[in-house]
Amino acid sequence: MPSVFPSAIQGWFDQKGWTPHPHQLKMMAHQNASTALLIAPTGSGKTMAGFLPSLASLAETPRQGMHTLYVSPLKALAADIKRNLRTPISEIGLDIRVEERTGDTSPTLKRRQRVDPPQILLTTPESLALLTSYEDNSRIFAGLQRVVIDEIHALSESKRGDQLMLALAAIQSMCPNLRRVGLSATVKDPGLAANFLSYNSNYCEIIKLDTLAPPDVEMLQISETAPWMGSGASYAIPAVLREVAKHKTTLIFHNTRAQAELFFHNLWLANTANLPVGIHHGSLSREQRERVENAMVKGELRAIVCTGSLDLGIDWGDVDLVIQIGAPKNVKRLVQRIGRSNHQYDVPSKARLVPANRFEVVECVAALQAVQENDLDRDDRDAGPRDVLCQHILIAACAGPFLADALYLQVISAGSYSDLSRKEFDECLDFCATGGYALKSYDKWQRLVLSNEGKWHLRDPRAAKRIRMNIGTIQDTELVKVRIKGRGGKPLGEVEEAFAATLSFGDTFLIAGQVVCYEGLRDMTVQVSQKHKGKPKIATFSGTKFATSTQLSHRMLACFQKKEWPEIPHYVREWMQLQREVSRLPEVDRLLVETFPNKGRFASVFYGFAGRNAMQTLGLLLSKRMEEAGLNPLGFVATDYAVLLWGLEPLIDPSPLLNRVGLRDGLETWLSNNAVMKRTFRSSAVISGLIERNLPGSRKSGRQATFSSDILYETLLKYDPSHVLLKITREEAMKGLIDFGRIEEMLDRISGRIDHIVLDRVTPFAAPLLLEMGRVPVKGQAEERILAEETARLMSVSGLDRI
Amino acid sequence: MLDGHFFSFFGVQLIARPSGVLWWPEERVLCVSDLHLGKSDRLARRSGVLVPPYETIDTLQRLRKEIELLEPDIVICLGDNFDDLEAADSLSLADRLCLSQLQTGRMWIWIQGNHDLGVGKLTGQYLEEYNFEPLVFRHIAKVGTKAEISGHYHPKAAVRLRSRSIVRPCFLYDERRVILPSFGTFTGGLRSEAAEFDVLMENEAFAVLTGNKSYVIPMPRK
């Protein structure tokens, strides 16, 4: 059989004594497909499979200019790929330049790349969007043949993916024959991923490679019992250390950065054997992260406490065990994390789960079953977000004058925008051009103006610089850097500004695995000193708290309905049995509500199992409706599984509170004044270009010149309530933090079947909720009252009240 | 009784109103600082960013409420009244009408600020500073002076509650001077812990938080 490869490449395979993998051959066979999606587990030579057609083509017909574009969600991944590609390229003897272009690339190299692009350019969605914004973009991309998008399953879950697809749509209009290749981890619905990837819903070849070796995954055997509540899992530290000692390199995954910091701190305190252990998460400074990454590559670390920052496919070190601390919350992510160990697809991965509390024990059992049945969570692709579209329109304007009709066609060629109506597009265009305000207009100072030929262009071409400086969709809450005090102090990472504001001199907190002491705030940087003792506060880092997926929630509910639970540890079984005797166990198609007195108040628990965000929203809506019903609610607390509300009067009948129309109405009125909306507005305002985060010449002082996005939000709500940015904010909030869809999913499955159990004391399932952190007081007059008390106290303490 | 924090300053009684204006009841003087009218217009002109163009009317409406309630004989605008002089010229007809209604029947003084140096075209006296015994009104506080009422810095102060802190625009005052909060809708603030205030304010200084009610606290420092 003749080789599908040019002789040079075939010779290289032969010389190495390697046979190409079947999926690598399939990718070659489909090298002319307009779109191809390769779904394969990590460690299967997936990236090479994506690049082989490019290498083959460049081996046969060497040429200058950009031939292949590679996009990955991580800068580090691009650097990794560069190393991995350069070896075979030089061994085969090809004359191909491979270069990165990311936020870390030097301005000199970036300028040179625009004039003389390499054959293979490795980049990120943000850097690619920036590249499309230049006036000479058609020259930069001239002759481009292929684009390889790595980790597309991860990109498609965020706005970065939407931005990427819009940038590719723009490039495709310059290079009509551009072929797209997507590389993905296993997904539930390849069709959705294919639609996301393809241009104008073109046919997409799907090449699938299943895992050969089923993973070795189970609960970590721990002699101590899991606590009732909380997410720290410090009870498991001795058991985790034993596993670390038994393995070469262990990744210890956490769901949040704060949990990772706390766990790392406690791990060190218990690490009497002095095993080398590091910490890695997205709030750490680049220097800190790179140190850990390099140590990992050299095999100097036995364990790395980490978060999602190590979810994606970088081949660092020789990981042979993954430990997941806390319930995995969703099966896809768990499978992804399991795959980080034994990074070769024909060697079974090894992973152990550590539930942080008793509800999580049940969730972990449910997740294990799902992994064994290879049952991934449903993929949800929402319609493309319009704040990203607004940014895309501004980017298009930077590149040169455009026709609205042509840009609209280009935008809807991207899968997630294919349902975008012309009216929705025009609203965004109008917003970019005039601000889109109903009551007052910027006649003189429009951002985009229409030329005589009917093309939109920037009124002031100098604005392009500012727009380019603000490209990107990654949103963090306002962060401040943390640095060791003193000249050239070492950067440690970032914390939320709101957390920094609660610190006073001498407070200690955890960051980068160290206990540090707050010294003060200078130039928007938290100055700290190192400290070795003291009980630290926990810094709050941005980063989402994942909600338990619908599938896992359903599996947990199904599990409760079994007669016996041999797979569950005895102490959790006994707790469930007791709940069954005292009250009921929650069910999939019914809603359990419990009401009981507690400490002079009345508590009601709704076991909705709709995930943290939706349960939080339900708590807000229910407390509002209880207020209207005269039940005087005082506060609530929500978890992935239930919401507990307390108030002065007992709940008699929960059914009217759960009326769908009533909940929706409550949502409408409550939404507009809600912190979630303000946060969502801020992020949409930044993405859509209403707020610029980066200014030319970045002035450090002059904080009084900047005003908060809350003021913009409130002004808009007051004077222009139907403004498009408020619409976008609602669209985004509904799918994200508010997650009203999950509440509706719950209402659908219970369909009015509510079991209200009134008891004289707290139930086994409700008890942990009473210990849960993160209580939300019902707002209103409360804040003013606390403020009045605190100001009076401050005056009296200082003695100034007598003056 | 009128809402606000009452304090005595160089023998006169002043009231720091929850709205952020300073009221001198005896002489019927209303003082307000850093209106920054026309800010959205200047932002659009200079950067192309089109923020909601409603801050001028919002600022004027809030000022109207205070003027209708207090009926001052003299209104002193302490500088940075306009985001720049070009912004002053571009006020809409509605904004101008609103402003001239507020000015009718009273003396109106525009102190010049760093943003709006010079003499504008709108009605009123344009002054660099204004002496009204025993007080002196100027935009930026001068070290070493006393009995001075100024603005410019947009002071704000934080009260730390258990789990969060509440930050609000505030008046700062001590035995020598009063610094007013900014009144304009689209204005940010400078925390009282900033070095600038450490130089200007005596040890025993107060911050009066604005909002629904006035709250007075010892001025938070570093």
CSV table of C-alpha atoms in Angstrom, one decimal, chain A residues 234-519:
chain,number,residue,atom,x,y,z
A,234,SER,CA,-8.7,18.4,55.8
A,235,TYR,CA,-9.7,15.1,57.3
A,236,ALA,CA,-8.2,13.4,54.3
A,237,ILE,CA,-4.8,14.9,54.6
A,238,PRO,CA,-3.0,11.9,56.2
A,239,ALA,CA,-4.5,9.5,53.6
A,240,VAL,CA,-3.6,11.9,50.8
A,241,LEU,CA,0.0,12.1,52.0
A,242,ARG,CA,0.2,8.4,52.1
A,243,GLU,CA,-0.8,8.2,48.4
A,244,VAL,CA,1.6,10.9,47.5
A,245,ALA,CA,4.4,8.9,49.1
A,246,LYS,CA,3.4,5.9,47.1
A,247,HIS,CA,3.4,7.6,43.7
A,248,LYS,CA,5.8,9.4,41.5
A,249,THR,CA,3.9,12.6,41.0
A,250,THR,CA,0.3,13.3,42.2
A,251,LEU,CA,-1.9,16.1,41.0
A,252,ILE,CA,-4.3,17.1,43.8
A,253,PHE,CA,-7.2,18.9,42.1
A,254,HIS,CA,-9.5,21.4,43.9
A,255,ASN,CA,-12.6,23.2,42.7
A,256,THR,CA,-11.7,26.6,44.0
A,257,ARG,CA,-8.5,28.5,44.5
A,258,ALA,CA,-9.3,29.4,48.1
A,259,GLN,CA,-9.8,25.7,48.9
A,260,ALA,CA,-6.5,24.8,47.2
A,261,GLU,CA,-4.6,27.4,49.3
A,262,LEU,CA,-6.1,26.2,52.5
A,263,PHE,CA,-5.5,22.5,51.7
A,264,PHE,CA,-1.9,23.2,50.7
A,265,HIS,CA,-1.4,25.1,54.0
A,266,ASN,CA,-2.8,22.2,56.0
A,267,LEU,CA,-0.9,19.7,53.9
A,268,TRP,CA,2.4,21.4,54.7
A,269,LEU,CA,1.6,21.4,58.4
A,270,ALA,CA,1.1,17.6,58.2
A,271,ASN,CA,4.0,16.9,55.8
A,272,THR,CA,6.5,15.6,58.3
A,273,ALA,CA,8.3,13.6,55.7
A,274,ASN,CA,9.0,16.9,53.9
A,275,LEU,CA,7.8,15.6,50.5
A,276,PRO,CA,8.3,18.3,47.9
A,277,VAL,CA,4.9,19.7,47.2
A,278,GLY,CA,3.9,22.7,45.1
A,279,ILE,CA,0.8,24.8,44.4
A,280,HIS,CA,-0.5,26.0,41.1
A,281,HIS,CA,-3.6,28.1,40.4
A,282,GLY,CA,-4.7,31.0,38.2
A,283,SER,CA,-4.4,33.7,40.8
A,284,LEU,CA,-0.7,33.1,41.3
A,285,SER,CA,1.8,35.3,39.6
A,286,ARG,CA,3.4,34.1,36.4
A,287,GLU,CA,6.7,33.7,38.1
A,288,GLN,CA,5.2,31.6,40.8
A,289,ARG,CA,3.4,29.3,38.3
A,290,GLU,CA,6.4,29.0,36.1
A,291,ARG,CA,8.6,27.9,39.0
A,292,VAL,CA,6.2,25.1,39.8
A,293,GLU,CA,5.8,24.1,36.1
A,294,ASN,CA,9.6,23.9,35.7
A,295,ALA,CA,10.0,21.9,38.9
A,296,MET,CA,7.3,19.6,37.6
A,297,VAL,CA,9.0,19.1,34.3
A,298,LYS,CA,12.2,18.2,36.0
A,299,GLY,CA,10.3,15.7,38.2
A,300,GLU,CA,11.3,17.6,41.4
A,301,LEU,CA,7.8,17.7,42.8
A,302,ARG,CA,6.0,14.8,44.3
A,303,ALA,CA,2.6,16.5,44.4
A,304,ILE,CA,1.0,19.7,43.0
A,305,VAL,CA,-2.1,21.1,44.7
A,306,CYS,CA,-3.9,22.7,41.8
A,307,THR,CA,-7.2,23.9,40.3
A,308,GLY,CA,-8.6,24.1,36.8
A,309,SER,CA,-5.3,25.8,35.7
A,310,LEU,CA,-3.9,22.3,35.2
A,311,ASP,CA,-7.1,20.8,33.6
A,312,LEU,CA,-5.8,21.2,30.1
A,313,GLY,CA,-3.4,19.1,28.2
A,314,ILE,CA,0.1,20.0,29.1
A,315,ASP,CA,2.6,17.2,29.4
A,316,TRP,CA,4.3,18.3,32.5
A,317,GLY,CA,6.2,15.6,34.4
A,318,ASP,CA,5.3,12.1,35.1
A,319,VAL,CA,1.9,12.2,36.7
A,320,ASP,CA,0.8,8.7,37.9
A,321,LEU,CA,-2.1,9.7,40.3
A,322,VAL,CA,-4.8,12.3,40.3
A,323,ILE,CA,-6.7,13.0,43.5
A,324,GLN,CA,-9.9,15.1,43.2
A,325,ILE,CA,-10.7,16.9,46.5
A,326,GLY,CA,-14.4,17.7,46.8
A,327,ALA,CA,-17.2,16.4,44.7
A,328,PRO,CA,-16.3,16.8,41.0
A,329,LYS,CA,-19.5,18.7,40.2
A,330,ASN,CA,-19.5,17.5,36.6
A,331,VAL,CA,-18.5,14.3,34.9
A,332,LYS,CA,-16.8,15.9,31.9
A,333,ARG,CA,-14.3,17.8,34.1
A,334,LEU,CA,-13.7,14.7,36.2
A,335,VAL,CA,-12.9,12.6,33.1
A,336,GLN,CA,-10.6,15.4,31.9
A,337,ARG,CA,-8.8,15.5,35.2
A,338,ILE,CA,-8.5,11.7,35.5
A,339,GLY,CA,-6.8,11.8,32.1
A,340,ARG,CA,-4.0,13.9,33.5
A,341,SER,CA,-2.5,10.8,35.1
A,342,ASN,CA,-0.6,8.2,33.0
A,343,HIS,CA,-0.7,10.5,30.1
A,344,GLN,CA,-0.7,7.8,27.5
A,345,TYR,CA,-4.0,6.6,26.1
A,346,ASP,CA,-3.3,2.9,26.3
A,347,VAL,CA,-2.2,3.0,30.0
A,348,PRO,CA,-5.1,3.2,32.4
A,349,SER,CA,-5.3,6.5,34.3
A,350,LYS,CA,-5.5,6.4,38.0
A,351,ALA,CA,-7.6,8.7,40.1
A,352,ARG,CA,-9.0,8.8,43.6
A,353,LEU,CA,-11.9,10.9,44.8
A,354,VAL,CA,-12.1,12.6,48.2
A,355,PRO,CA,-15.6,13.9,49.2
A,356,ALA,CA,-15.4,16.9,51.5
A,357,ASN,CA,-18.7,16.2,53.3
A,358,ARG,CA,-21.5,13.7,53.5
A,359,PHE,CA,-23.6,15.0,50.7
A,360,GLU,CA,-20.5,14.9,48.5
A,361,VAL,CA,-19.9,11.3,49.4
A,362,VAL,CA,-23.2,10.6,47.6
A,363,GLU,CA,-22.2,12.9,44.7
A,364,CYS,CA,-18.8,11.1,44.4
A,365,VAL,CA,-20.5,7.7,44.2
A,366,ALA,CA,-22.9,9.1,41.5
A,367,ALA,CA,-19.9,10.5,39.6
A,368,LEU,CA,-18.0,7.1,39.8
A,369,GLN,CA,-21.0,5.4,38.3
A,370,ALA,CA,-21.3,8.0,35.5
A,371,VAL,CA,-17.6,7.5,34.7
A,372,GLN,CA,-17.9,3.8,34.6
A,373,GLU,CA,-20.9,4.0,32.3
A,374,ASN,CA,-19.0,6.6,30.3
A,375,ASP,CA,-22.1,8.9,30.6
A,376,LEU,CA,-20.9,12.5,30.2
A,377,ASP,CA,-23.0,15.5,31.0
A,378,ARG,CA,-25.1,17.0,28.3
A,379,ASP,CA,-23.3,19.8,26.4
A,380,ASP,CA,-25.1,23.0,26.4
A,381,ARG,CA,-24.3,25.6,23.8
A,382,ASP,CA,-26.0,28.8,24.4
A,383,ALA,CA,-26.5,31.3,21.6
A,384,GLY,CA,-23.4,33.4,21.0
A,385,PRO,CA,-23.1,36.2,23.5
A,386,ARG,CA,-23.8,39.7,22.1
A,387,ASP,CA,-21.2,41.5,24.2
A,388,VAL,CA,-18.5,39.5,22.4
A,389,LEU,CA,-20.3,40.5,19.1
A,390,CYS,CA,-20.0,44.2,20.0
A,391,GLN,CA,-16.3,43.7,20.6
A,392,HIS,CA,-16.0,41.9,17.3
A,393,ILE,CA,-17.7,44.9,15.5
A,394,LEU,CA,-15.2,47.3,17.0
A,395,ILE,CA,-12.3,45.0,16.0
A,396,ALA,CA,-13.7,44.9,12.4
A,397,ALA,CA,-13.8,48.7,12.4
A,398,CYS,CA,-10.1,48.8,13.5
A,399,ALA,CA,-9.2,46.7,10.5
A,400,GLY,CA,-10.9,49.1,8.1
A,401,PRO,CA,-14.3,50.3,6.8
A,402,PHE,CA,-16.9,47.6,6.5
A,403,LEU,CA,-20.4,47.1,5.1
A,404,ALA,CA,-23.0,46.2,7.7
A,405,ASP,CA,-24.5,43.6,5.3
A,406,ALA,CA,-21.2,41.8,4.8
A,407,LEU,CA,-20.3,41.8,8.4
A,408,TYR,CA,-23.7,40.4,9.4
A,409,LEU,CA,-23.2,37.5,6.9
A,410,GLN,CA,-19.8,36.9,8.3
A,411,VAL,CA,-21.0,36.8,11.9
A,412,ILE,CA,-23.8,34.3,11.2
A,413,SER,CA,-21.4,32.0,9.5
A,414,ALA,CA,-20.1,31.1,13.0
A,415,GLY,CA,-22.0,28.3,14.5
A,416,SER,CA,-23.0,29.9,17.8
A,417,TYR,CA,-24.2,33.0,16.0
A,418,SER,CA,-26.1,31.3,13.2
A,419,ASP,CA,-29.5,32.2,14.8
A,420,LEU,CA,-28.6,35.8,15.4
A,421,SER,CA,-31.3,38.0,13.8
A,422,ARG,CA,-30.5,41.0,11.8
A,423,LYS,CA,-32.3,43.1,14.3
A,424,GLU,CA,-30.1,41.8,17.1
A,425,PHE,CA,-27.0,42.5,15.1
A,426,ASP,CA,-28.2,46.0,14.2
A,427,GLU,CA,-28.7,46.8,17.9
A,428,CYS,CA,-25.1,45.8,18.6
A,429,LEU,CA,-23.8,47.8,15.6
A,430,ASP,CA,-25.9,50.8,16.7
A,431,PHE,CA,-24.5,50.5,20.2
A,432,CYS,CA,-20.9,50.5,18.9
A,433,ALA,CA,-21.6,53.4,16.5
A,434,THR,CA,-23.7,55.8,18.5
A,435,GLY,CA,-24.0,54.3,22.0
A,436,GLY,CA,-27.6,53.3,21.2
A,437,TYR,CA,-29.2,55.7,23.7
A,438,ALA,CA,-32.9,56.4,23.4
A,439,LEU,CA,-33.1,59.7,25.1
A,440,LYS,CA,-30.0,61.6,24.1
A,441,SER,CA,-27.5,61.1,21.3
A,442,TYR,CA,-23.8,61.7,20.7
A,443,ASP,CA,-24.3,63.4,17.3
A,444,LYS,CA,-20.9,64.9,17.1
A,445,TRP,CA,-18.9,62.2,18.8
A,446,GLN,CA,-20.1,58.9,17.4
A,447,ARG,CA,-17.6,56.1,17.7
A,448,LEU,CA,-18.3,54.7,14.2
A,449,VAL,CA,-19.6,56.8,11.3
A,450,LEU,CA,-21.1,55.9,8.0
A,451,SER,CA,-19.2,57.0,4.9
A,452,ASN,CA,-20.7,58.1,1.6
A,453,GLU,CA,-20.2,54.6,0.2
A,454,GLY,CA,-22.3,53.2,3.0
A,455,LYS,CA,-19.3,51.8,5.0
A,456,TRP,CA,-18.9,52.1,8.7
A,457,HIS,CA,-15.5,53.4,10.0
A,458,LEU,CA,-14.0,54.8,13.1
A,459,ARG,CA,-14.7,58.5,13.5
A,460,ASP,CA,-11.2,59.0,15.1
A,461,PRO,CA,-8.7,56.5,13.8
A,462,ARG,CA,-6.6,57.0,16.9
A,463,ALA,CA,-9.4,55.1,18.8
A,464,ALA,CA,-8.1,51.8,17.2
A,465,LYS,CA,-5.2,51.8,19.6
A,466,ARG,CA,-7.5,51.9,22.6
A,467,ILE,CA,-9.8,49.3,21.2
A,468,ARG,CA,-6.9,46.9,20.6
A,469,MET,CA,-5.6,47.4,24.1
A,470,ASN,CA,-8.9,46.1,25.4
A,471,ILE,CA,-9.4,43.0,23.3
A,472,GLY,CA,-10.3,39.9,25.1
A,473,THR,CA,-13.2,38.3,27.0
A,474,ILE,CA,-11.5,36.8,30.1
A,475,GLN,CA,-13.2,38.5,33.0
A,476,ASP,CA,-11.9,38.7,36.4
A,477,THR,CA,-13.5,40.6,39.2
A,478,GLU,CA,-11.4,43.6,40.1
A,479,LEU,CA,-8.1,42.1,41.3
A,480,VAL,CA,-5.2,43.7,43.0
A,481,LYS,CA,-1.7,42.3,42.9
A,482,VAL,CA,0.0,41.0,46.0
A,483,ARG,CA,3.7,41.7,46.5
A,484,ILE,CA,6.3,41.2,49.2
A,485,LYS,CA,7.0,44.7,50.7
A,486,GLY,CA,10.2,46.4,49.8
A,487,ARG,CA,12.2,47.3,46.7
A,488,GLY,CA,11.7,44.8,43.9
A,489,GLY,CA,9.4,42.8,46.2
A,490,LYS,CA,8.5,39.4,44.8
A,491,PRO,CA,5.0,39.2,43.2
A,492,LEU,CA,2.9,36.4,44.7
A,493,GLY,CA,-0.4,36.7,42.9
A,494,GLU,CA,-3.7,38.5,43.0
A,495,VAL,CA,-6.7,38.7,45.3
A,496,GLU,CA,-10.1,40.3,44.9
A,497,GLU,CA,-10.2,44.0,45.6
A,498,ALA,CA,-13.1,43.5,47.8
A,499,PHE,CA,-11.1,41.1,49.9
A,500,ALA,CA,-8.2,43.5,50.0
A,501,ALA,CA,-10.5,46.2,51.3
A,502,THR,CA,-11.4,44.1,54.4
A,503,LEU,CA,-7.8,43.7,55.4
A,504,SER,CA,-6.2,45.9,58.1
A,505,PHE,CA,-2.6,46.2,59.2
A,506,GLY,CA,-1.4,43.0,60.7
A,507,ASP,CA,-4.0,40.7,59.3
A,508,THR,CA,-2.7,37.5,57.9
A,509,PHE,CA,-3.9,35.5,54.9
A,510,LEU,CA,-2.9,32.7,52.7
A,511,ILE,CA,-1.5,33.2,49.2
A,512,ALA,CA,0.9,31.1,47.1
A,513,GLY,CA,1.0,28.6,49.9
A,514,GLN,CA,2.4,31.1,52.4
A,515,VAL,CA,1.0,32.9,55.3
A,516,VAL,CA,1.6,36.6,54.7
A,517,CYS,CA,0.9,39.7,56.8
A,518,TYR,CA,-0.9,42.7,55.4
A,519,GLU,CA,1.3,45.8,55.5
